[in-house]
JSON list of C-alpha atoms and ligand atoms in Angstrom, two decimals:
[
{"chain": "A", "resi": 33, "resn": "UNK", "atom": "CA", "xyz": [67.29, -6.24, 189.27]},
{"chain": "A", "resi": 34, "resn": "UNK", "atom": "CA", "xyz": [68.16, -5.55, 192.80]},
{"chain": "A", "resi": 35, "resn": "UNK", "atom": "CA", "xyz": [70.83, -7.77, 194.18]},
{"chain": "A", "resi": 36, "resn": "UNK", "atom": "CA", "xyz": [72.79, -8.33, 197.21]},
{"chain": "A", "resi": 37, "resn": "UNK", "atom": "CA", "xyz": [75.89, -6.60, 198.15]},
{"chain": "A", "resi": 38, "resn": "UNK", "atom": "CA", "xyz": [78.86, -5.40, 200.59]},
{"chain": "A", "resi": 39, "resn": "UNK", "atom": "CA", "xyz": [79.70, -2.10, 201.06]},
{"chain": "A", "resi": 40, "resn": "UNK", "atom": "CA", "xyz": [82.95, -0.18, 202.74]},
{"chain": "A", "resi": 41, "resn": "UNK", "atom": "CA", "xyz": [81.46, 2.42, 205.16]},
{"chain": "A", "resi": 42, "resn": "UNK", "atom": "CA", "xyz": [83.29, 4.31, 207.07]},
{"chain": "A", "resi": 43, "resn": "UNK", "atom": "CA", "xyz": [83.15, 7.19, 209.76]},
{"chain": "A", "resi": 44, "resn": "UNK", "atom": "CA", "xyz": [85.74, 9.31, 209.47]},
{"chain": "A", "resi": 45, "resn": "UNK", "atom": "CA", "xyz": [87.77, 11.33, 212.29]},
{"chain": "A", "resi": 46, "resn": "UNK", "atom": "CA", "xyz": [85.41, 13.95, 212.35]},
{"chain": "A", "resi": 47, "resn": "UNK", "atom": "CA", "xyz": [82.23, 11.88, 212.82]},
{"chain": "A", "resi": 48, "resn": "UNK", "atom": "CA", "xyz": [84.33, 9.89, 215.71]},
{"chain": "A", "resi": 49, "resn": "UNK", "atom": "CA", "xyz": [85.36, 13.12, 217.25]},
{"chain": "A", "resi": 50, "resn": "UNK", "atom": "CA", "xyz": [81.79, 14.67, 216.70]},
{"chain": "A", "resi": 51, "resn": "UNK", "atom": "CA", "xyz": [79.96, 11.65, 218.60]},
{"chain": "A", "resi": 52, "resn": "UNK", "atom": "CA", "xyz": [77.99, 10.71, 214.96]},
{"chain": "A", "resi": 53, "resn": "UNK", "atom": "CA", "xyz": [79.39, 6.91, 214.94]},
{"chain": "A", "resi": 54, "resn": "UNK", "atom": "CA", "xyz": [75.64, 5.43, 216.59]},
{"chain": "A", "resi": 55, "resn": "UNK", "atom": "CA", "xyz": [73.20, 7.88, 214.33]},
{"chain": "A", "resi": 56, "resn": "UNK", "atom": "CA", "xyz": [75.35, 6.67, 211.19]},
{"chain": "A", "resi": 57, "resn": "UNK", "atom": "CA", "xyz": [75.10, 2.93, 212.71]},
{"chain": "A", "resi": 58, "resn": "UNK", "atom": "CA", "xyz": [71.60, 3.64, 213.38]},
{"chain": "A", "resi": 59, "resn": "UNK", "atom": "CA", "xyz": [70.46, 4.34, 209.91]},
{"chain": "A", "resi": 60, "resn": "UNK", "atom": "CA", "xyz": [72.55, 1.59, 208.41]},
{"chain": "A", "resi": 61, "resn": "UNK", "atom": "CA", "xyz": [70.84, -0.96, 210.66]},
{"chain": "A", "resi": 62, "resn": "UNK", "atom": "CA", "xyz": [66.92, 0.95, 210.48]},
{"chain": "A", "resi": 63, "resn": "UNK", "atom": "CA", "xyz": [67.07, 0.58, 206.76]},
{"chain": "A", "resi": 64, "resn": "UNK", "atom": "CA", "xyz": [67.88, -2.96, 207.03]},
{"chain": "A", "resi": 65, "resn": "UNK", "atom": "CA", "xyz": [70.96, -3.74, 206.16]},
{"chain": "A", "resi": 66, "resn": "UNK", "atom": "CA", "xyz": [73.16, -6.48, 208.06]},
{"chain": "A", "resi": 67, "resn": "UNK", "atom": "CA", "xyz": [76.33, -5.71, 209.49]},
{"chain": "A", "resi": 68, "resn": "UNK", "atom": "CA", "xyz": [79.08, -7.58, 208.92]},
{"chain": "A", "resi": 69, "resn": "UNK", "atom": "CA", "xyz": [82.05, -5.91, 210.26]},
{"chain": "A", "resi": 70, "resn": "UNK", "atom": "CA", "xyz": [82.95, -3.23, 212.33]},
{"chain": "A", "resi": 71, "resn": "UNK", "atom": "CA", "xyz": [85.90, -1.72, 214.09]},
{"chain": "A", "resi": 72, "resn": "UNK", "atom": "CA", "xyz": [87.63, 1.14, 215.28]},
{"chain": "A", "resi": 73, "resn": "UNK", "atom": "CA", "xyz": [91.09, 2.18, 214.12]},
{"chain": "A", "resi": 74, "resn": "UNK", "atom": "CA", "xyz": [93.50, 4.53, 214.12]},
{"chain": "A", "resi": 75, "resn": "UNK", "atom": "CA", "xyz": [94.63, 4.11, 210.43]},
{"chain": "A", "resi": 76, "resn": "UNK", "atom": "CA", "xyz": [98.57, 4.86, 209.02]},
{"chain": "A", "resi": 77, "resn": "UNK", "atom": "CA", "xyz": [99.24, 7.03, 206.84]},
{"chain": "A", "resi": 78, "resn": "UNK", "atom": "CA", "xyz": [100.44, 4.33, 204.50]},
{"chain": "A", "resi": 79, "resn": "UNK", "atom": "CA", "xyz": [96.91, 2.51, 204.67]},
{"chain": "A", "resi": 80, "resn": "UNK", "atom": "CA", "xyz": [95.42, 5.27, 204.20]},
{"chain": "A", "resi": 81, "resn": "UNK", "atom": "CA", "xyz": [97.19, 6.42, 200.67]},
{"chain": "A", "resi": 82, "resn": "UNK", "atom": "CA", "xyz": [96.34, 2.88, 199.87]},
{"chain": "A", "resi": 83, "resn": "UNK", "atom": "CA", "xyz": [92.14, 3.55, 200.44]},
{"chain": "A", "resi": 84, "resn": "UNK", "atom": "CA", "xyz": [92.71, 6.66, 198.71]},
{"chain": "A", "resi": 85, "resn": "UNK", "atom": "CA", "xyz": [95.36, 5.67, 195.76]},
{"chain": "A", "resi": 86, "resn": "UNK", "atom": "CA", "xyz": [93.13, 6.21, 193.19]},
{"chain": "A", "resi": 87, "resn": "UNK", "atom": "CA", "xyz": [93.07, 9.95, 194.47]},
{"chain": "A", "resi": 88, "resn": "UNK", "atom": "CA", "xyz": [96.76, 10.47, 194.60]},
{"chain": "A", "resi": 89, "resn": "UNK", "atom": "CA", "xyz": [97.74, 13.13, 192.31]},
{"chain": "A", "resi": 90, "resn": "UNK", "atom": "CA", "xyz": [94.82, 15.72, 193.39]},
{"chain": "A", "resi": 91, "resn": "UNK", "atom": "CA", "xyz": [95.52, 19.06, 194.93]},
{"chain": "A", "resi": 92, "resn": "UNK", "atom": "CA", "xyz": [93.58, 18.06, 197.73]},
{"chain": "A", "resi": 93, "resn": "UNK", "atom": "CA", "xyz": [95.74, 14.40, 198.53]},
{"chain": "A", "resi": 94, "resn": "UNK", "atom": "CA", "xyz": [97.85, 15.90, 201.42]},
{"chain": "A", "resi": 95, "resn": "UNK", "atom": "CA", "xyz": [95.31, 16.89, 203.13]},
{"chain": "A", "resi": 96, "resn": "UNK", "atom": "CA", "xyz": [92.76, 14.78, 202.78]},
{"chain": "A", "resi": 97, "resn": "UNK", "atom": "CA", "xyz": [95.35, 11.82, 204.08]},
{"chain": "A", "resi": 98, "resn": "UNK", "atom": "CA", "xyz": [96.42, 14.24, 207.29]},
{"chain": "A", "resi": 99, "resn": "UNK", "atom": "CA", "xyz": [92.38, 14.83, 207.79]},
{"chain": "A", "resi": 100, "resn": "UNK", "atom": "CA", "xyz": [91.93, 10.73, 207.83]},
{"chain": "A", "resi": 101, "resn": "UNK", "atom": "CA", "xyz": [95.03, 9.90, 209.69]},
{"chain": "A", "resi": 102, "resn": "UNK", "atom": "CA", "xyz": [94.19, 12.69, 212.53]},
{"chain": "A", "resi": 103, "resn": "UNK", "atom": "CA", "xyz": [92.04, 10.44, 214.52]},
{"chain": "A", "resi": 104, "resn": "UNK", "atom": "CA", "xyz": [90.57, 6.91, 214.73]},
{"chain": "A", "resi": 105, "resn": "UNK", "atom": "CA", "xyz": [87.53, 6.11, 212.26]},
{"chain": "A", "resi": 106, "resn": "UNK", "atom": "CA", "xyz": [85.01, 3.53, 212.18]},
{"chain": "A", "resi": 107, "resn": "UNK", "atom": "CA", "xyz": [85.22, 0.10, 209.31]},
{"chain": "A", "resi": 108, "resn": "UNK", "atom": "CA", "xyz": [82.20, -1.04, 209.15]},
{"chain": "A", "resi": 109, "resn": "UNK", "atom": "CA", "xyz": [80.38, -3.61, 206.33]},
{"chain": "A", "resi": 110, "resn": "UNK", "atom": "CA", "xyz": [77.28, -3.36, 205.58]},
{"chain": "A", "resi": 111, "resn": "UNK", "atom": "CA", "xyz": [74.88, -5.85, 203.29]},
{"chain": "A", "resi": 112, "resn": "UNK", "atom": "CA", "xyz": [71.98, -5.97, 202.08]},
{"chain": "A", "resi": 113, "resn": "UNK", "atom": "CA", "xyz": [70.09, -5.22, 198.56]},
{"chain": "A", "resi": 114, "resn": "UNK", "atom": "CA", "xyz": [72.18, -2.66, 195.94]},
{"chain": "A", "resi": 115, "resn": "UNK", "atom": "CA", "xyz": [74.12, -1.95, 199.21]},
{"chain": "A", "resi": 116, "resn": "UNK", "atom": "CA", "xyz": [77.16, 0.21, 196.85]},
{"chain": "A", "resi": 117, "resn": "UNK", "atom": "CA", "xyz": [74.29, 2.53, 195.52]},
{"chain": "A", "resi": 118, "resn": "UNK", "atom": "CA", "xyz": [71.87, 2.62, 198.22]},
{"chain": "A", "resi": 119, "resn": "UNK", "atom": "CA", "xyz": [74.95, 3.49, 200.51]},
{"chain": "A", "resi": 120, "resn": "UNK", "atom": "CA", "xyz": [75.68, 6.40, 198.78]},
{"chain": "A", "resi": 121, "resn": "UNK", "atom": "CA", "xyz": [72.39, 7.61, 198.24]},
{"chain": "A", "resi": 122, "resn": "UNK", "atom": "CA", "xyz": [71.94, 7.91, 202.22]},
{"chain": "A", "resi": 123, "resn": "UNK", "atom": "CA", "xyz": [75.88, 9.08, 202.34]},
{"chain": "A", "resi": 124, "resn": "UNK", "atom": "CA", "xyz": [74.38, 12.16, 200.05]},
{"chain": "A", "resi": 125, "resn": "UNK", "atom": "CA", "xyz": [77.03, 14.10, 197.39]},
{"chain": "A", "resi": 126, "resn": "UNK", "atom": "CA", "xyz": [81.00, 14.54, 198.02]},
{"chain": "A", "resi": 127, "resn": "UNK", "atom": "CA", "xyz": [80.32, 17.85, 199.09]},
{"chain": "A", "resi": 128, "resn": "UNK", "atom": "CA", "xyz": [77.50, 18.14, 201.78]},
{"chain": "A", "resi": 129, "resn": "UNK", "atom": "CA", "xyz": [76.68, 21.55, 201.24]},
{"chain": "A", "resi": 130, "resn": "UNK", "atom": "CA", "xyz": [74.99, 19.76, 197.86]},
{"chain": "A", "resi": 131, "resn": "UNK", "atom": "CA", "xyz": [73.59, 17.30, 199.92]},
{"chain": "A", "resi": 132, "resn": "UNK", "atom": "CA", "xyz": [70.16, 16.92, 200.01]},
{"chain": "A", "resi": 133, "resn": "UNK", "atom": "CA", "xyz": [68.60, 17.25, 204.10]},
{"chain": "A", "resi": 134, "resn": "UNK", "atom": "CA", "xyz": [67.98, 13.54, 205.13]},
{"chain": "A", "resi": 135, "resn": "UNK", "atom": "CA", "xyz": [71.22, 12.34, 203.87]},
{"chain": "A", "resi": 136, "resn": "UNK", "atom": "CA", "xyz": [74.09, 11.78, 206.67]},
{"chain": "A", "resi": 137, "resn": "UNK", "atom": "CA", "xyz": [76.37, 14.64, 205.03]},
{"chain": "A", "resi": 138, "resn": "UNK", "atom": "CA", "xyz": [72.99, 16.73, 204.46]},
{"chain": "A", "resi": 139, "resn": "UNK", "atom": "CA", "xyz": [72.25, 16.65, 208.08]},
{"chain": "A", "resi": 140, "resn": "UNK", "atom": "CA", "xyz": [75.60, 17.13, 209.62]},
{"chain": "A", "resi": 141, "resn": "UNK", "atom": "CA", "xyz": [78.20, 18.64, 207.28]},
{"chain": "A", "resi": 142, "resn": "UNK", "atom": "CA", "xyz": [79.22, 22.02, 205.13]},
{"chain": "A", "resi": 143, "resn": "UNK", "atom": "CA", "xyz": [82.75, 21.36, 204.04]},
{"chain": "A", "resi": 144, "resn": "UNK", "atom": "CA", "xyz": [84.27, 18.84, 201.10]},
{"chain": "A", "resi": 145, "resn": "UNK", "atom": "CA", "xyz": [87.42, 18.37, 203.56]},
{"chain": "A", "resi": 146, "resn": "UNK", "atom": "CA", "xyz": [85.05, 17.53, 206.60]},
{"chain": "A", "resi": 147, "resn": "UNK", "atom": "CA", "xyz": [82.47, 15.33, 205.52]},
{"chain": "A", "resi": 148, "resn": "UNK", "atom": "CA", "xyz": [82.35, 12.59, 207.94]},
{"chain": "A", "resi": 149, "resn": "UNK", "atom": "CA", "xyz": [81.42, 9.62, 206.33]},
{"chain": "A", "resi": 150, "resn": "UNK", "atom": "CA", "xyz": [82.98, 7.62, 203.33]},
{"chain": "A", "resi": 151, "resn": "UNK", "atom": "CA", "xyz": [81.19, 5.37, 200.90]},
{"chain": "A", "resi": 152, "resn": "UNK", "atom": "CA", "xyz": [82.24, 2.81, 198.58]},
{"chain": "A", "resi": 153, "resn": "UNK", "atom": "CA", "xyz": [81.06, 4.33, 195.00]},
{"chain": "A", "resi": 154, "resn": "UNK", "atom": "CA", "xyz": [81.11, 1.21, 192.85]},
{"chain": "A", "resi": 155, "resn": "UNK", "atom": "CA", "xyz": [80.78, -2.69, 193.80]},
{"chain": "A", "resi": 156, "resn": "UNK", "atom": "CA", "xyz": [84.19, -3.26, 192.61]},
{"chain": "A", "resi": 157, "resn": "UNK", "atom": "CA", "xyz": [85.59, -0.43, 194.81]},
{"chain": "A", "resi": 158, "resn": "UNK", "atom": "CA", "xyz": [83.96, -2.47, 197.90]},
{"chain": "A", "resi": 159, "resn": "UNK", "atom": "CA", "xyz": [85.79, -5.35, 197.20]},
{"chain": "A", "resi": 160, "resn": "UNK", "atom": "CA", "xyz": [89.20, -3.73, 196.98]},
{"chain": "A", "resi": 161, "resn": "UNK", "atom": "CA", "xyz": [88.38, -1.35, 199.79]},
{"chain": "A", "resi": 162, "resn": "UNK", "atom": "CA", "xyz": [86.75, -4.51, 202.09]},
{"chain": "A", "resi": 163, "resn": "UNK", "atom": "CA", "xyz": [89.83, -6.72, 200.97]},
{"chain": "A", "resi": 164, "resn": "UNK", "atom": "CA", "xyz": [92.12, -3.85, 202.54]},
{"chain": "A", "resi": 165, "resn": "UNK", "atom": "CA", "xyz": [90.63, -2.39, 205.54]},
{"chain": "A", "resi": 166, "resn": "UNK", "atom": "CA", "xyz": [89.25, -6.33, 206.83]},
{"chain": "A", "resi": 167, "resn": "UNK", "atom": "CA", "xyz": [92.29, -8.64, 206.00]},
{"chain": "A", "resi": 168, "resn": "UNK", "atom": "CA", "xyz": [90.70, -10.96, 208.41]},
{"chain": "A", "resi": 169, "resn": "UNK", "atom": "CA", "xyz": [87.52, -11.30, 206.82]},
{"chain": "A", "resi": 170, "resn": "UNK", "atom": "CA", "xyz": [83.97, -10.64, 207.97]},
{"chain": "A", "resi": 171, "resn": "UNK", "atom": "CA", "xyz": [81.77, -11.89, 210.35]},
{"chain": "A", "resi": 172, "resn": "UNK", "atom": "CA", "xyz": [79.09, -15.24, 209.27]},
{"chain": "A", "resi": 173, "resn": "UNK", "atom": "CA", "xyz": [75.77, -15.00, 211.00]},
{"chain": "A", "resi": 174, "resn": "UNK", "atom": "CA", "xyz": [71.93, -15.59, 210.54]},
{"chain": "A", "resi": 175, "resn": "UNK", "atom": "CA", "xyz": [69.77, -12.62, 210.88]},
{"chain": "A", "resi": 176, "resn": "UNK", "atom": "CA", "xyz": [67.00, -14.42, 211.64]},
{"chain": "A", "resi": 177, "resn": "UNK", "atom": "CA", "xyz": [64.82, -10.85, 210.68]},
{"chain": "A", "resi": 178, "resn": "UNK", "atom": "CA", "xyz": [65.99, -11.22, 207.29]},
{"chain": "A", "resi": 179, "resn": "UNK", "atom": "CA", "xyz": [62.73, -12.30, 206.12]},
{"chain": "A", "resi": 180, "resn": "UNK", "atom": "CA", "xyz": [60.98, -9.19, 207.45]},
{"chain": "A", "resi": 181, "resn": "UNK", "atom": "CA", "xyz": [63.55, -7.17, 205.16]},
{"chain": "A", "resi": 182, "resn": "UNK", "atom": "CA", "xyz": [63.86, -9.37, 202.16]},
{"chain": "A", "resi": 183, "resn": "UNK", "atom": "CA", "xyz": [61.09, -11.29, 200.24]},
{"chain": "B", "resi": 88, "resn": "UDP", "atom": "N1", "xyz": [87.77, 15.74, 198.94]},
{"chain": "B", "resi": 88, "resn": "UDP", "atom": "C1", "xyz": [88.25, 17.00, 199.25]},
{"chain": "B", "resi": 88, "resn": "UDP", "atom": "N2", "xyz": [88.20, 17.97, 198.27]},
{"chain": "B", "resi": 88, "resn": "UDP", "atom": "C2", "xyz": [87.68, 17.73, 197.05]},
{"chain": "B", "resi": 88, "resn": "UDP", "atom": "C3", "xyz": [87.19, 16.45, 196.74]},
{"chain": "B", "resi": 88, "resn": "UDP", "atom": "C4", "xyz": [87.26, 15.47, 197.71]},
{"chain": "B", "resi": 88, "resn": "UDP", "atom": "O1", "xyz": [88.71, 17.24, 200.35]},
{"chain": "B", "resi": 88, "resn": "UDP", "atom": "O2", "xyz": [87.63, 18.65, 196.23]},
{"chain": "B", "resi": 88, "resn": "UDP", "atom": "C5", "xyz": [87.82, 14.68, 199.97]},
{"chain": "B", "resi": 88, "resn": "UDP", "atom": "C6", "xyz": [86.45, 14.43, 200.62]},
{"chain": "B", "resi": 88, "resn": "UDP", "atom": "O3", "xyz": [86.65, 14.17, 202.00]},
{"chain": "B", "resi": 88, "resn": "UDP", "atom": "C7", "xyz": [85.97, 13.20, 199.89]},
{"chain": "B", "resi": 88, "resn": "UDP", "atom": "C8", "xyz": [87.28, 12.44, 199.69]},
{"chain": "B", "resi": 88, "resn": "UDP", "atom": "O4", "xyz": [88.23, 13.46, 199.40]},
{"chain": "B", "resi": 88, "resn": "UDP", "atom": "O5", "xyz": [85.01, 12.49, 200.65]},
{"chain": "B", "resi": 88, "resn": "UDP", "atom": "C9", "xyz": [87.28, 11.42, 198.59]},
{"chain": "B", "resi": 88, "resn": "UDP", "atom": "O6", "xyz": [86.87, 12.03, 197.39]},
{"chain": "B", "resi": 88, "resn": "UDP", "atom": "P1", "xyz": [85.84, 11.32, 196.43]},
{"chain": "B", "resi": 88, "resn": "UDP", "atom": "O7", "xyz": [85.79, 12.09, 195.16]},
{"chain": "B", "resi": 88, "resn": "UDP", "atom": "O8", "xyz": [86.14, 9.86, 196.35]},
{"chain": "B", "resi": 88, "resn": "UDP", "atom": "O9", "xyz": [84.44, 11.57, 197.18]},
{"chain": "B", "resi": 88, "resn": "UDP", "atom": "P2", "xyz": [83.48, 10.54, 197.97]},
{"chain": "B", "resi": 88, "resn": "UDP", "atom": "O10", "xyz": [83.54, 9.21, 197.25]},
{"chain": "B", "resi": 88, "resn": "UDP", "atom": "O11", "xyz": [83.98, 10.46, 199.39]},
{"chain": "B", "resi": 88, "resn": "UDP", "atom": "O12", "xyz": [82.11, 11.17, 197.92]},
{"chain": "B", "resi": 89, "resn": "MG", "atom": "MG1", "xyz": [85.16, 8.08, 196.70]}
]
């Protein structure tokens, strides 16, 4: 059974820098999920390691946290049915260059270390990772197209 979720998605520094923040928007909102939050930021180091912890330890920690911290990225929240899965289904795999075409990373990246977009990979992930990146919560609203999207 389907059901409704939240998912973390974010655009990272190279997406900003690489003017892909309203195409990754736009297919968020085109498949018909609601947004909930959004913002830009220019994340700490600190914050980061905390999005990342369960990563610490991996050759490729350093520089993945330098990567993140090295410009602003976009938080966003998006809901909507199986949002965790379906989200990383149109994210496509960790490393775009086995990324199907049609997928965000499929269309616009080649490198592991410069894949532009991050997911959450698990509904429990999206909680932690929506808990730490909107302390302030999310935004309450009526979609009044929901029933065009939802039965
Ligand atoms: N990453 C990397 N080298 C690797 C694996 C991962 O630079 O060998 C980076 C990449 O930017 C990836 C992020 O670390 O998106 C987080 O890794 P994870 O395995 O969680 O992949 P994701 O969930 O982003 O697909
Ligand atoms: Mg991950």
């Amino acid at each position: 059974m389907s059901t409704k979720e939240q998912t973390y998605i974010m655009v990272k520094p190279d997406g900003v820098q690489r003017g892909l923040v309203g195409d990754i928007i736009a297919r968020f909102e085109k498949r018909g999920f609601k947004l909930v939050a959004l913002k830009l930021v220019q994340a700490t180091t600190e914050h980061l390691e905390k999005h990342y912890a369960d990563l610490k330890g991996k050759p490729f920690f350093p520089g993945l946290i330098k990567y993140m911290a090295s410009g602003p990225v976009v938080a966003m929240v998006w809901e909507g049915l199986d949002a965790v899965k379906t989200g990383r289904v149109m994210l496509g795999a960790t490393n775009p260059l086995a990324s199907a075409p049609g997928t965000i990373r499929g269309d616009y990246a080649l490198a592991v270390g410069r894949n532009i977009c991050h997911g959450s990979d698990a509904v429990e992930s999206a909680q932690k990772e929506i808990a730490l990146w909107f302390p302030e919560g999310l935004v309450q609203y009526t979609n009044t197209l929901e029933g065009w999207v939802f039965e």
